[in-house]
C-alpha cells in the first residue's frame, strides 16, 4: 500500500511540474550568435542585435579575416549604449549607420582606437510621443590585416536606457 501511495504522489508531483509556467529567469545568460550572410544594404541579410534587457542577452560573433558583421536594431526606447569587446589581441572597429525610410544610410558613429572595449551612446526614438523609431546598423570590422582568425568571439551588448 505504501509503495502504491508513493507512486501516486510521485505521479501527481510530475504532473504539476509539467504544467508549472517557466519563469523568465530561465533565459539568463542567453547568447545571440552572429549568423551569415551579412549585407549592409539588405535588411533580410543582417543579424538582429538583441538588447541586454531581453534575458541578459550577450550578442557574440566571430570575425574571420576580411569579413564584416552587420547587426540591425530598431531603437524603440529613448537612449542606448552599444558596448563592444574584441577578443584579446585583436582590434576591431565599429561603425554605426542609421537607415532611413527611403533606404539611404548615414554614418552616425565610428570608433578608431586600439581599445579592446568600446562604448557608443545612441539616441533612440524621437518626437513628442516617441513616434519616430530609428533603425541602426552596427558594423563590426577590422582594418588590420591578419593571417589568423580569433579563437574566441567578440561580444556586443546593447543597453537600452529610458
PDB file of C-alpha atoms in Angstrom:
ATOM      1  CA  UNK A   1       0.000   0.000   0.000  1.00  0.00           C
ATOM      2  CA  UNK A   2       2.836   2.407   0.888  1.00  0.00           C
ATOM      3  CA  UNK A   3       4.515   1.712  -2.451  1.00  0.00           C
ATOM      4  CA  UNK A   4       1.300   2.477  -4.400  1.00  0.00           C
ATOM      5  CA  UNK A   5       0.764   5.673  -2.407  1.00  0.00           C
ATOM      6  CA  UNK A   6       4.359   6.796  -3.103  1.00  0.00           C
ATOM      7  CA  UNK A   7       3.938   6.186  -6.830  1.00  0.00           C
ATOM      8  CA  UNK A   8       0.637   8.112  -6.776  1.00  0.00           C
ATOM      9  CA  UNK A   9       2.217  11.193  -5.124  1.00  0.00           C
ATOM     10  CA  UNK A  10       5.235  10.970  -7.435  1.00  0.00           C
ATOM     11  CA  UNK A  11       2.910  10.977 -10.465  1.00  0.00           C
ATOM     12  CA  UNK A  12       0.981  13.988  -9.119  1.00  0.00           C
ATOM     13  CA  UNK A  13       4.255  15.844  -8.471  1.00  0.00           C
ATOM     14  CA  UNK A  14       5.478  15.191 -12.012  1.00  0.00           C
ATOM     15  CA  UNK A  15       2.113  16.351 -13.381  1.00  0.00           C
ATOM     16  CA  UNK A  16       2.309  19.673 -11.509  1.00  0.00           C
ATOM     17  CA  UNK A  17       5.945  20.192 -12.519  1.00  0.00           C
ATOM     18  CA  UNK A  18       4.967  19.804 -16.162  1.00  0.00           C
ATOM     19  CA  UNK A  19       2.167  22.392 -16.016  1.00  0.00           C
ATOM     20  CA  UNK A  20       4.024  24.976 -13.915  1.00  0.00           C
ATOM     21  CA  UNK A  21       4.875  28.017 -16.071  1.00  0.00           C
ATOM     22  CA  UNK A  22       8.562  28.667 -16.654  1.00  0.00           C
ATOM     23  CA  UNK A  23       9.858  31.866 -15.115  1.00  0.00           C
ATOM     24  CA  UNK A  24      11.724  34.492 -17.140  1.00  0.00           C
ATOM     25  CA  UNK A  25      14.903  33.803 -15.196  1.00  0.00           C
ATOM     26  CA  UNK A  26      15.437  30.607 -17.176  1.00  0.00           C
ATOM     27  CA  UNK A  27      16.787  32.633 -20.101  1.00  0.00           C
ATOM     28  CA  UNK A  28      19.590  34.348 -18.118  1.00  0.00           C
ATOM     29  CA  UNK A  29      22.852  34.143 -19.991  1.00  0.00           C
ATOM     30  CA  UNK A  30      21.131  33.987 -23.358  1.00  0.00           C
ATOM     31  CA  UNK A  31      23.595  34.451 -26.226  1.00  0.00           C
ATOM     32  CA  UNK A  32      22.559  35.656 -29.684  1.00  0.00           C
ATOM     33  CA  UNK A  33      25.178  34.393 -32.167  1.00  0.00           C
ATOM     34  CA  UNK A  34      26.027  36.255 -35.364  1.00  0.00           C
ATOM     35  CA  UNK A  35      24.948  34.376 -38.492  1.00  0.00           C
ATOM     36  CA  UNK A  36      25.983  34.759 -42.130  1.00  0.00           C
ATOM     37  CA  UNK A  37      25.211  36.278 -44.588  1.00  0.00           C
ATOM     38  CA  UNK A  38      25.851  39.900 -43.691  1.00  0.00           C
ATOM     39  CA  UNK A  39      24.776  42.540 -46.172  1.00  0.00           C
ATOM     40  CA  UNK A  40      24.754  46.224 -45.271  1.00  0.00           C
ATOM     41  CA  UNK A  41      22.211  47.098 -47.965  1.00  0.00           C
ATOM     42  CA  UNK A  42      19.714  44.266 -47.338  1.00  0.00           C
ATOM     43  CA  UNK A  43      17.630  44.196 -44.167  1.00  0.00           C
ATOM     44  CA  UNK A  44      16.900  40.496 -44.694  1.00  0.00           C
ATOM     45  CA  UNK A  45      20.605  39.629 -44.588  1.00  0.00           C
ATOM     46  CA  UNK A  46      21.541  41.206 -41.268  1.00  0.00           C
ATOM     47  CA  UNK A  47      21.602  39.883 -37.726  1.00  0.00           C
ATOM     48  CA  UNK A  48      19.281  41.298 -35.100  1.00  0.00           C
ATOM     49  CA  UNK A  49      21.026  42.858 -32.133  1.00  0.00           C
ATOM     50  CA  UNK A  50      19.059  41.912 -29.028  1.00  0.00           C
ATOM     51  CA  UNK A  51      19.060  44.313 -26.057  1.00  0.00           C
ATOM     52  CA  UNK A  52      20.548  43.251 -22.729  1.00  0.00           C
ATOM     53  CA  UNK A  53      17.150  43.762 -21.093  1.00  0.00           C
ATOM     54  CA  UNK A  54      15.949  40.739 -23.081  1.00  0.00           C
ATOM     55  CA  UNK A  55      17.155  37.835 -20.943  1.00  0.00           C
ATOM     56  CA  UNK A  56      20.539  39.473 -20.248  1.00  0.00           C
ATOM     57  CA  UNK A  57      21.469  38.902 -23.873  1.00  0.00           C
ATOM     58  CA  UNK A  58      25.083  38.959 -24.989  1.00  0.00           C
ATOM     59  CA  UNK A  59      25.430  39.149 -28.775  1.00  0.00           C
ATOM     60  CA  UNK A  60      28.536  37.304 -29.979  1.00  0.00           C
ATOM     61  CA  UNK A  61      30.261  36.620 -33.253  1.00  0.00           C
ATOM     62  CA  UNK A  62      33.481  35.572 -34.934  1.00  0.00           C
ATOM     63  CA  UNK A  63      35.154  37.840 -37.457  1.00  0.00           C
ATOM     64  CA  UNK A  64      37.287  35.924 -39.982  1.00  0.00           C
ATOM     65  CA  UNK A  65      39.977  37.890 -41.813  1.00  0.00           C
ATOM     66  CA  UNK A  66      38.486  40.216 -44.431  1.00  0.00           C
ATOM     67  CA  UNK A  67      34.892  39.806 -43.194  1.00  0.00           C
ATOM     68  CA  UNK A  68      32.388  42.269 -41.741  1.00  0.00           C
ATOM     69  CA  UNK A  69      29.462  41.582 -39.434  1.00  0.00           C
ATOM     70  CA  UNK A  70      26.279  43.634 -39.668  1.00  0.00           C
ATOM     71  CA  UNK A  71      23.814  43.841 -36.763  1.00  0.00           C
ATOM     72  CA  UNK A  72      20.431  45.565 -37.126  1.00  0.00           C
ATOM     73  CA  UNK A  73      18.232  47.027 -34.369  1.00  0.00           C
ATOM     74  CA  UNK A  74      15.214  49.285 -34.089  1.00  0.00           C
ATOM     75  CA  UNK A  75      15.617  51.961 -31.414  1.00  0.00           C
ATOM     76  CA  UNK A  76      12.210  51.845 -29.742  1.00  0.00           C
ATOM     77  CA  UNK A  77      13.409  53.272 -26.416  1.00  0.00           C
ATOM     78  CA  UNK A  78      14.848  56.765 -25.892  1.00  0.00           C
ATOM     79  CA  UNK A  79      18.563  56.076 -25.335  1.00  0.00           C
ATOM     80  CA  UNK A  80      21.017  53.264 -25.996  1.00  0.00           C
ATOM     81  CA  UNK A  81      24.609  52.383 -25.282  1.00  0.00           C
ATOM     82  CA  UNK A  82      26.457  49.938 -27.517  1.00  0.00           C
ATOM     83  CA  UNK A  83      29.295  48.202 -25.660  1.00  0.00           C
ATOM     84  CA  UNK A  84      31.811  46.126 -27.560  1.00  0.00           C
ATOM     85  CA  UNK A  85      34.699  43.892 -26.520  1.00  0.00           C
ATOM     86  CA  UNK A  86      37.110  42.393 -29.043  1.00  0.00           C
ATOM     87  CA  UNK A  87      38.982  39.137 -28.381  1.00  0.00           C
ATOM     88  CA  UNK A  88      42.338  39.518 -26.635  1.00  0.00           C
ATOM     89  CA  UNK A  89      44.990  40.695 -29.097  1.00  0.00           C
ATOM     90  CA  UNK A  90      42.517  41.734 -31.822  1.00  0.00           C
ATOM     91  CA  UNK A  91      41.485  45.277 -32.675  1.00  0.00           C
ATOM     92  CA  UNK A  92      38.092  45.617 -34.298  1.00  0.00           C
ATOM     93  CA  UNK A  93      36.257  48.818 -35.082  1.00  0.00           C
ATOM     94  CA  UNK A  94      32.581  49.688 -35.003  1.00  0.00           C
ATOM     95  CA  UNK A  95      30.739  51.855 -37.483  1.00  0.00           C
ATOM     96  CA  UNK A  96      27.100  52.660 -36.749  1.00  0.00           C
ATOM     97  CA  UNK A  97      24.790  53.685 -39.561  1.00  0.00           C
ATOM     98  CA  UNK A  98      21.224  54.937 -39.429  1.00  0.00           C
ATOM     99  CA  UNK A  99      18.916  53.551 -42.126  1.00  0.00           C
ATOM    100  CA  UNK A 100      16.208  55.983 -43.225  1.00  0.00           C
ATOM    101  CA  UNK A 101      12.777  55.080 -44.587  1.00  0.00           C
ATOM    102  CA  UNK A 102      13.891  55.780 -48.170  1.00  0.00           C
ATOM    103  CA  UNK A 103      16.708  53.223 -47.764  1.00  0.00           C
ATOM    104  CA  UNK A 104      19.726  55.527 -47.655  1.00  0.00           C
ATOM    105  CA  UNK A 105      22.330  55.124 -44.912  1.00  0.00           C
ATOM    106  CA  UNK A 106      24.054  57.819 -42.884  1.00  0.00           C
ATOM    107  CA  UNK A 107      27.052  57.193 -40.631  1.00  0.00           C
ATOM    108  CA  UNK A 108      26.333  58.336 -37.060  1.00  0.00           C
ATOM    109  CA  UNK A 109      29.278  56.944 -35.062  1.00  0.00           C
ATOM    110  CA  UNK A 110      32.688  55.360 -35.560  1.00  0.00           C
ATOM    111  CA  UNK A 111      35.420  54.028 -33.281  1.00  0.00           C
ATOM    112  CA  UNK A 112      39.023  54.231 -34.453  1.00  0.00           C
ATOM    113  CA  UNK A 113      41.005  53.304 -31.388  1.00  0.00           C
ATOM    114  CA  UNK A 114      43.121  50.411 -30.210  1.00  0.00           C
ATOM    115  CA  UNK A 115      40.980  49.921 -27.101  1.00  0.00           C
ATOM    116  CA  UNK A 116      39.683  46.390 -26.520  1.00  0.00           C
ATOM    117  CA  UNK A 117      36.448  47.781 -25.071  1.00  0.00           C
ATOM    118  CA  UNK A 118      34.476  50.430 -26.931  1.00  0.00           C
ATOM    119  CA  UNK A 119      31.240  52.199 -25.947  1.00  0.00           C
ATOM    120  CA  UNK A 120      28.969  54.402 -28.037  1.00  0.00           C
ATOM    121  CA  UNK A 121      25.868  56.295 -26.880  1.00  0.00           C
ATOM    122  CA  UNK A 122      23.000  56.483 -29.378  1.00  0.00           C
ATOM    123  CA  UNK A 123      19.727  58.395 -29.328  1.00  0.00           C
ATOM    124  CA  UNK A 124      16.610  56.293 -29.703  1.00  0.00           C
ATOM    125  CA  UNK A 125      13.096  57.240 -30.695  1.00  0.00           C
ATOM    126  CA  UNK A 126      12.310  60.914 -31.169  1.00  0.00           C
ATOM    127  CA  UNK A 127       9.268  63.150 -31.298  1.00  0.00           C
ATOM    128  CA  UNK A 128       6.937  64.390 -28.602  1.00  0.00           C
ATOM    129  CA  UNK A 129       5.292  60.989 -28.227  1.00  0.00           C
ATOM    130  CA  UNK A 130       8.273  58.958 -29.431  1.00  0.00           C
ATOM    131  CA  UNK A 131       6.577  58.258 -32.737  1.00  0.00           C
ATOM    132  CA  UNK A 132       9.750  58.089 -34.849  1.00  0.00           C
ATOM    133  CA  UNK A 133      11.621  54.830 -34.308  1.00  0.00           C
ATOM    134  CA  UNK A 134      15.178  54.889 -35.623  1.00  0.00           C
ATOM    135  CA  UNK A 135      16.772  51.911 -37.325  1.00  0.00           C
ATOM    136  CA  UNK A 136      20.500  51.382 -36.797  1.00  0.00           C
ATOM    137  CA  UNK A 137      23.083  49.078 -38.343  1.00  0.00           C
ATOM    138  CA  UNK A 138      26.117  48.222 -36.223  1.00  0.00           C
ATOM    139  CA  UNK A 139      29.028  47.078 -38.392  1.00  0.00           C
ATOM    140  CA  UNK A 140      31.969  45.194 -36.845  1.00  0.00           C
ATOM    141  CA  UNK A 141      35.112  45.110 -38.980  1.00  0.00           C
ATOM    142  CA  UNK A 142      38.877  45.047 -38.740  1.00  0.00           C
ATOM    143  CA  UNK A 143      41.027  47.495 -40.629  1.00  0.00           C
ATOM    144  CA  UNK A 144      44.109  45.484 -39.669  1.00  0.00           C
ATOM    145  CA  UNK A 145      45.104  42.578 -41.875  1.00  0.00           C
ATOM    146  CA  UNK A 146      45.827  39.364 -40.044  1.00  0.00           C
ATOM    147  CA  UNK A 147      46.732  35.876 -41.154  1.00  0.00           C
ATOM    148  CA  UNK A 148      44.870  34.170 -38.330  1.00  0.00           C
ATOM    149  CA  UNK A 149      41.327  34.217 -37.073  1.00  0.00           C
ATOM    150  CA  UNK A 150      40.456  34.795 -33.420  1.00  0.00           C
ATOM    151  CA  UNK A 151      39.812  31.691 -31.319  1.00  0.00           C
ATOM    152  CA  UNK A 152      37.261  33.464 -29.161  1.00  0.00           C
ATOM    153  CA  UNK A 153      34.255  35.562 -30.180  1.00  0.00           C
ATOM    154  CA  UNK A 154      33.750  39.281 -29.816  1.00  0.00           C
ATOM    155  CA  UNK A 155      30.927  40.471 -27.536  1.00  0.00           C
ATOM    156  CA  UNK A 156      28.420  43.167 -28.437  1.00  0.00           C
ATOM    157  CA  UNK A 157      25.943  44.345 -25.776  1.00  0.00           C
ATOM    158  CA  UNK A 158      23.058  46.727 -26.415  1.00  0.00           C
ATOM    159  CA  UNK A 159      21.924  48.548 -23.263  1.00  0.00           C
ATOM    160  CA  UNK A 160      18.558  50.265 -23.519  1.00  0.00           C
ATOM    161  CA  UNK A 161      18.077  53.213 -21.156  1.00  0.00           C
ATOM    162  CA  UNK A 162      14.899  55.240 -20.658  1.00  0.00           C
TER     163      UNK A 162
END
